[in-house]
Amino acid sequence: MALHTLYDAPTLTISYDYANDWLYLDWHGALDDESVMTGALKLLELLKQQNCSKVLNDNTRITGLWADAAKWGSDVFFPMLYEAGCRYFSWVYSPERYSQLSAQLAVQHTTAGITIMTFQSLDTATEWLQRM
């Protein structure tokens, strides 16, 4: 990936991947509802700025349960992301079970219109998003 860092915070780094024309989210550390919602809103801002339609969301380095933020994501955030131009969202699960459950909650209940696929590995998630 040819990455240019656009945002760097304690739990999230967002980069633009020039080679693939997508935003790469590298979440890290222990997440809670507030950190997830703050990062999601930053993603929304940067997606509009970069005018891209794809997101590679990497949760491989996170822990924590963020069920309220997941519900907010499915009901509020994903529709806003769709409106901003996102069409494909490739989500790499955390190896930690509570984070996986939060991610599944966000994905299962959204009706935003974004094609969202979940994966266990970054390589598989990347390959899928490149085909979209």
XYZ file of N, CA and C in Angstrom:
396
model
N 0.834 -1.189 0.000
C 0.000 0.000 0.000
C 0.878 1.252 0.000
N 0.531 2.198 -0.831
C 1.216 3.493 -0.890
C 0.397 4.478 -0.056
N 0.723 4.572 1.238
C -0.118 5.305 2.178
C 0.406 6.697 2.491
N -0.542 7.624 2.611
C -0.264 8.975 3.070
C -1.154 9.219 4.291
N -0.551 9.446 5.451
C -1.312 9.627 6.682
C -2.052 10.959 6.662
N -3.366 10.881 6.917
C -4.217 12.067 6.955
C -4.635 12.432 8.380
N -4.627 11.433 9.272
C -5.103 11.630 10.636
C -4.437 10.589 11.526
N -3.946 11.024 12.689
C -3.293 10.097 13.600
C -3.700 10.436 15.031
N -4.392 9.527 15.679
C -4.877 9.709 17.047
C -4.486 8.474 17.858
N -4.685 8.506 19.161
C -4.274 7.369 19.997
C -4.891 6.022 19.615
N -6.105 6.009 19.050
C -6.727 4.732 18.705
C -6.955 4.527 17.204
N -6.603 5.511 16.394
C -6.891 5.403 14.958
C -5.917 6.209 14.117
N -5.428 5.560 13.062
C -4.677 6.247 12.021
C -5.450 6.060 10.720
N -5.742 7.169 10.037
C -6.435 7.107 8.750
C -5.455 7.578 7.680
N -5.292 6.730 6.674
C -4.379 7.043 5.576
C -5.106 6.929 4.250
N -4.618 7.678 3.277
C -5.127 7.553 1.916
C -4.167 6.646 1.163
N -4.692 5.623 0.520
C -3.900 4.688 -0.277
C -3.984 5.136 -1.731
N -2.915 5.759 -2.216
C -2.896 6.300 -3.578
C -2.995 5.216 -4.636
N -2.375 4.086 -4.396
C -2.371 3.017 -5.398
C -3.768 2.440 -5.605
N -4.571 2.411 -4.543
C -5.891 1.778 -4.618
C -7.059 2.760 -4.546
N -6.781 4.020 -4.305
C -7.812 5.060 -4.204
C -8.862 4.705 -3.138
N -8.376 4.455 -1.910
C -9.279 4.224 -0.791
C -8.667 4.752 0.491
N -9.514 4.840 1.509
C -9.042 5.207 2.834
C -8.784 3.937 3.619
N -7.631 3.923 4.304
C -7.244 2.788 5.137
C -7.308 3.221 6.591
N -8.143 2.528 7.361
C -8.293 2.817 8.783
C -7.552 1.759 9.578
N -6.574 2.189 10.345
C -5.800 1.293 11.205
C -6.151 1.621 12.654
N -7.118 0.876 13.192
C -7.528 1.059 14.577
C -6.540 0.316 15.466
N -6.252 0.863 16.665
C -5.301 0.210 17.562
C -5.637 0.524 19.021
N -5.371 -0.456 19.878
C -5.588 -0.263 21.305
C -6.985 -0.657 21.746
N -7.308 -0.236 22.969
C -8.612 -0.542 23.559
C -9.616 0.527 23.150
N -10.654 0.110 22.446
C -11.672 1.047 21.978
C -12.842 1.101 22.953
N -13.494 2.242 22.949
C -14.761 2.403 23.659
C -15.697 3.161 22.730
N -16.930 3.366 23.181
C -17.910 4.018 22.321
C -17.446 5.385 21.834
N -16.881 6.181 22.732
C -16.461 7.537 22.374
C -15.355 7.539 21.317
N -14.347 6.693 21.492
C -13.242 6.681 20.522
C -13.717 6.197 19.152
N -14.635 5.240 19.134
C -15.167 4.741 17.862
C -15.964 5.829 17.150
N -16.822 6.512 17.884
C -17.659 7.547 17.265
C -16.815 8.731 16.784
N -15.826 9.124 17.560
C -14.930 10.213 17.157
C -14.176 9.837 15.880
N -13.642 8.622 15.839
C -12.922 8.162 14.655
C -13.813 8.048 13.435
N -15.030 7.582 13.645
C -15.976 7.443 12.530
C -16.308 8.798 11.915
N -16.510 9.793 12.751
C -16.812 11.130 12.222
C -15.618 11.722 11.486
N -14.414 11.405 11.940
C -13.210 11.849 11.219
C -13.136 11.154 9.859
N -13.478 9.868 9.820
C -13.529 9.148 8.548
C -14.494 9.825 7.587
N -15.660 10.179 8.077
C -16.663 10.837 7.246
C -16.102 12.116 6.628
N -15.451 12.915 7.430
C -14.843 14.166 6.953
C -13.791 13.900 5.875
N -12.921 12.921 6.125
C -11.829 12.644 5.184
C -12.323 11.969 3.903
N -13.377 11.156 4.003
C -13.945 10.541 2.814
C -14.463 11.616 1.862
N -15.108 12.616 2.423
C -15.593 13.731 1.600
C -14.425 14.493 0.977
N -13.388 14.761 1.762
C -12.222 15.500 1.259
C -11.522 14.759 0.127
N -11.350 13.450 0.291
C -10.600 12.663 -0.692
C -11.476 12.201 -1.859
N -12.791 12.341 -1.697
C -13.729 11.962 -2.743
C -13.511 10.517 -3.209
N -13.467 9.598 -2.239
C -13.311 8.193 -2.615
C -14.518 7.385 -2.157
N -14.670 6.216 -2.729
C -15.860 5.410 -2.489
C -15.566 4.108 -1.751
N -14.305 3.905 -1.352
C -13.914 2.642 -0.720
C -13.185 2.885 0.596
N -13.440 1.968 1.547
C -12.789 2.029 2.854
C -12.282 0.635 3.206
N -11.038 0.568 3.649
C -10.454 -0.649 4.199
C -10.291 -0.421 5.698
N -11.115 -1.095 6.483
C -11.224 -0.875 7.920
C -10.539 -2.025 8.657
N -9.370 -1.771 9.208
C -8.535 -2.804 9.828
C -8.667 -2.766 11.351
N -9.270 -3.809 11.911
C -9.451 -3.920 13.361
C -8.526 -4.955 13.987
N -7.488 -5.367 13.295
C -6.656 -6.468 13.789
C -5.882 -6.135 15.063
N -5.759 -4.846 15.394
C -4.967 -4.480 16.575
C -5.810 -3.823 17.672
N -7.102 -4.174 17.742
C -7.951 -3.549 18.758
C -8.531 -4.568 19.733
N -8.979 -4.028 20.855
C -9.731 -4.795 21.845
C -10.872 -3.912 22.326
N -11.802 -4.514 23.017
C -12.850 -3.728 23.646
C -14.227 -3.997 23.084
N -15.217 -3.637 23.892
C -16.610 -3.764 23.523
C -17.156 -2.359 23.308
N -17.772 -2.129 22.177
C -18.307 -0.805 21.835
C -19.673 -0.957 21.171
N -20.558 -1.640 21.883
C -21.874 -1.989 21.346
C -22.745 -0.766 21.071
N -22.702 0.257 21.930
C -23.504 1.456 21.680
C -23.043 2.171 20.418
N -21.740 2.254 20.232
C -21.211 2.880 19.015
C -21.548 2.038 17.785
N -21.584 0.734 17.942
C -21.946 -0.144 16.823
C -23.389 0.116 16.402
N -24.268 0.254 17.359
C -25.679 0.556 17.057
C -25.799 1.917 16.375
N -25.091 2.902 16.899
C -25.048 4.232 16.285
C -24.505 4.132 14.865
N -23.480 3.308 14.679
C -22.898 3.140 13.350
C -23.895 2.603 12.351
N -24.625 1.575 12.748
C -25.580 0.984 11.807
C -26.752 1.914 11.525
N -27.235 2.621 12.544
C -28.425 3.456 12.387
C -28.145 4.850 11.827
N -27.019 5.435 12.213
C -26.734 6.837 11.899
C -25.523 7.001 10.985
N -24.408 6.394 11.375
C -23.155 6.657 10.681
C -23.099 6.078 9.268
N -23.451 4.807 9.088
C -23.356 4.218 7.748
C -24.247 4.924 6.729
N -25.471 5.330 7.090
C -26.235 6.139 6.128
C -25.543 7.464 5.771
N -24.894 8.107 6.734
C -24.148 9.346 6.434
C -22.955 9.038 5.538
N -22.297 7.912 5.777
C -21.148 7.515 4.967
C -21.579 7.240 3.526
N -22.728 6.606 3.368
C -23.263 6.356 2.026
C -23.561 7.682 1.316
N -24.188 8.576 2.029
C -24.509 9.891 1.466
C -23.249 10.643 1.043
N -22.149 10.408 1.752
C -20.873 11.064 1.438
C -20.146 10.402 0.271
N -20.669 9.254 -0.221
C -20.072 8.634 -1.405
C -19.467 7.266 -1.201
N -19.443 6.749 0.010
C -18.882 5.416 0.253
C -19.801 4.355 -0.339
N -19.225 3.434 -1.086
C -20.006 2.354 -1.679
C -19.504 0.968 -1.268
N -18.218 0.859 -0.886
C -17.625 -0.431 -0.514
C -16.842 -0.265 0.782
N -17.102 -1.173 1.716
C -16.489 -1.105 3.042
C -15.986 -2.500 3.391
N -14.677 -2.658 3.395
C -14.039 -3.936 3.687
C -13.557 -3.911 5.139
N -14.092 -4.812 5.963
C -13.881 -4.765 7.410
C -13.115 -6.000 7.866
N -11.926 -5.789 8.434
C -11.111 -6.875 8.966
C -11.377 -6.972 10.462
N -11.856 -8.131 10.885
C -12.186 -8.343 12.292
C -10.960 -8.319 13.198
N -11.194 -7.896 14.420
C -10.223 -8.049 15.504
C -10.163 -9.527 15.881
N -9.016 -10.018 16.330
C -8.978 -11.395 16.836
C -9.677 -11.513 18.197
N -9.965 -10.387 18.830
C -10.588 -10.359 20.150
C -12.108 -10.454 20.010
N -12.737 -11.384 20.718
C -14.148 -11.737 20.521
C -15.118 -10.580 20.768
N -14.919 -9.781 21.818
C -15.849 -8.689 22.099
C -15.843 -7.643 20.991
N -14.680 -7.371 20.441
C -14.610 -6.433 19.316
C -15.280 -7.010 18.078
N -15.144 -8.310 17.875
C -15.829 -8.952 16.752
C -17.345 -8.818 16.893
N -17.849 -9.029 18.100
C -19.289 -8.921 18.330
C -19.794 -7.509 18.061
N -19.034 -6.507 18.469
C -19.415 -5.118 18.207
C -19.452 -4.847 16.712
N -18.439 -5.313 16.004
C -18.381 -5.116 14.553
C -19.548 -5.815 13.870
N -19.850 -7.027 14.286
C -20.965 -7.763 13.692
C -22.284 -7.029 13.916
N -22.452 -6.450 15.079
C -23.661 -5.691 15.372
C -23.809 -4.508 14.408
N -22.727 -3.806 14.159
C -22.764 -2.656 13.252
C -23.114 -3.079 11.830
N -22.542 -4.169 11.379
C -22.722 -4.615 10.000
C -24.096 -5.245 9.781
N -24.554 -6.050 10.712
C -25.781 -6.817 10.519
C -27.033 -5.953 10.446
N -27.015 -4.820 11.081
C -28.249 -4.049 11.195
C -28.311 -2.807 10.309
N -27.295 -2.558 9.518
C -27.328 -1.365 8.673
C -28.098 -1.636 7.385
N -28.805 -0.622 6.954
C -29.525 -0.687 5.683
C -29.084 0.478 4.790
N -27.847 0.891 4.968
C -27.352 2.107 4.333
C -27.177 2.005 2.821
N -27.011 0.812 2.275
C -26.773 0.673 0.849
C -25.314 0.456 0.493
N -24.439 0.519 1.472
C -23.015 0.264 1.250
C -22.808 -1.251 1.216
N -22.004 -1.724 0.271
C -21.629 -3.132 0.255
C -20.532 -3.322 1.294
N -20.852 -4.060 2.342
C -19.916 -4.281 3.448
C -19.586 -5.762 3.504
N -18.303 -6.065 3.499
C -17.846 -7.446 3.640
C -16.891 -7.509 4.819
N -16.969 -8.615 5.573
C -16.091 -8.803 6.723
C -15.119 -9.941 6.459
N -13.936 -9.815 7.049
C -12.858 -10.763 6.787
C -12.062 -11.031 8.053
N -11.368 -12.145 8.055
C -10.472 -12.492 9.157
C -9.033 -12.062 8.878
N -8.706 -11.762 7.614
C -7.325 -11.377 7.296
C -7.299 -10.112 6.433
N -6.276 -9.318 6.644
C -6.090 -8.081 5.883
C -5.866 -8.377 4.404
N -5.123 -9.427 4.096
C -4.853 -9.772 2.698
C -6.146 -10.067 1.931
N -7.019 -10.868 2.523
C -8.281 -11.216 1.870
C -9.168 -9.990 1.715
N -9.210 -9.154 2.745
C -10.009 -7.926 2.696
C -9.506 -6.983 1.604
N -8.206 -6.892 1.473
C -7.587 -6.051 0.455
C -7.915 -6.571 -0.942
N -7.777 -7.881 -1.131
C -8.051 -8.470 -2.449
C -9.499 -8.230 -2.860
N -10.427 -8.409 -1.923
C -11.834 -8.177 -2.254
C -12.083 -6.726 -2.663
N -11.535 -5.791 -1.883
C -11.767 -4.380 -2.156
C -11.143 -3.951 -3.480
N -10.031 -4.541 -3.844
C -9.402 -4.228 -5.142
C -10.279 -4.665 -6.309
N -11.071 -5.702 -6.120
C -11.949 -6.201 -7.196
C -13.218 -5.359 -7.351
N -13.518 -4.552 -6.359
C -14.745 -3.754 -6.404
C -14.536 -2.488 -7.231
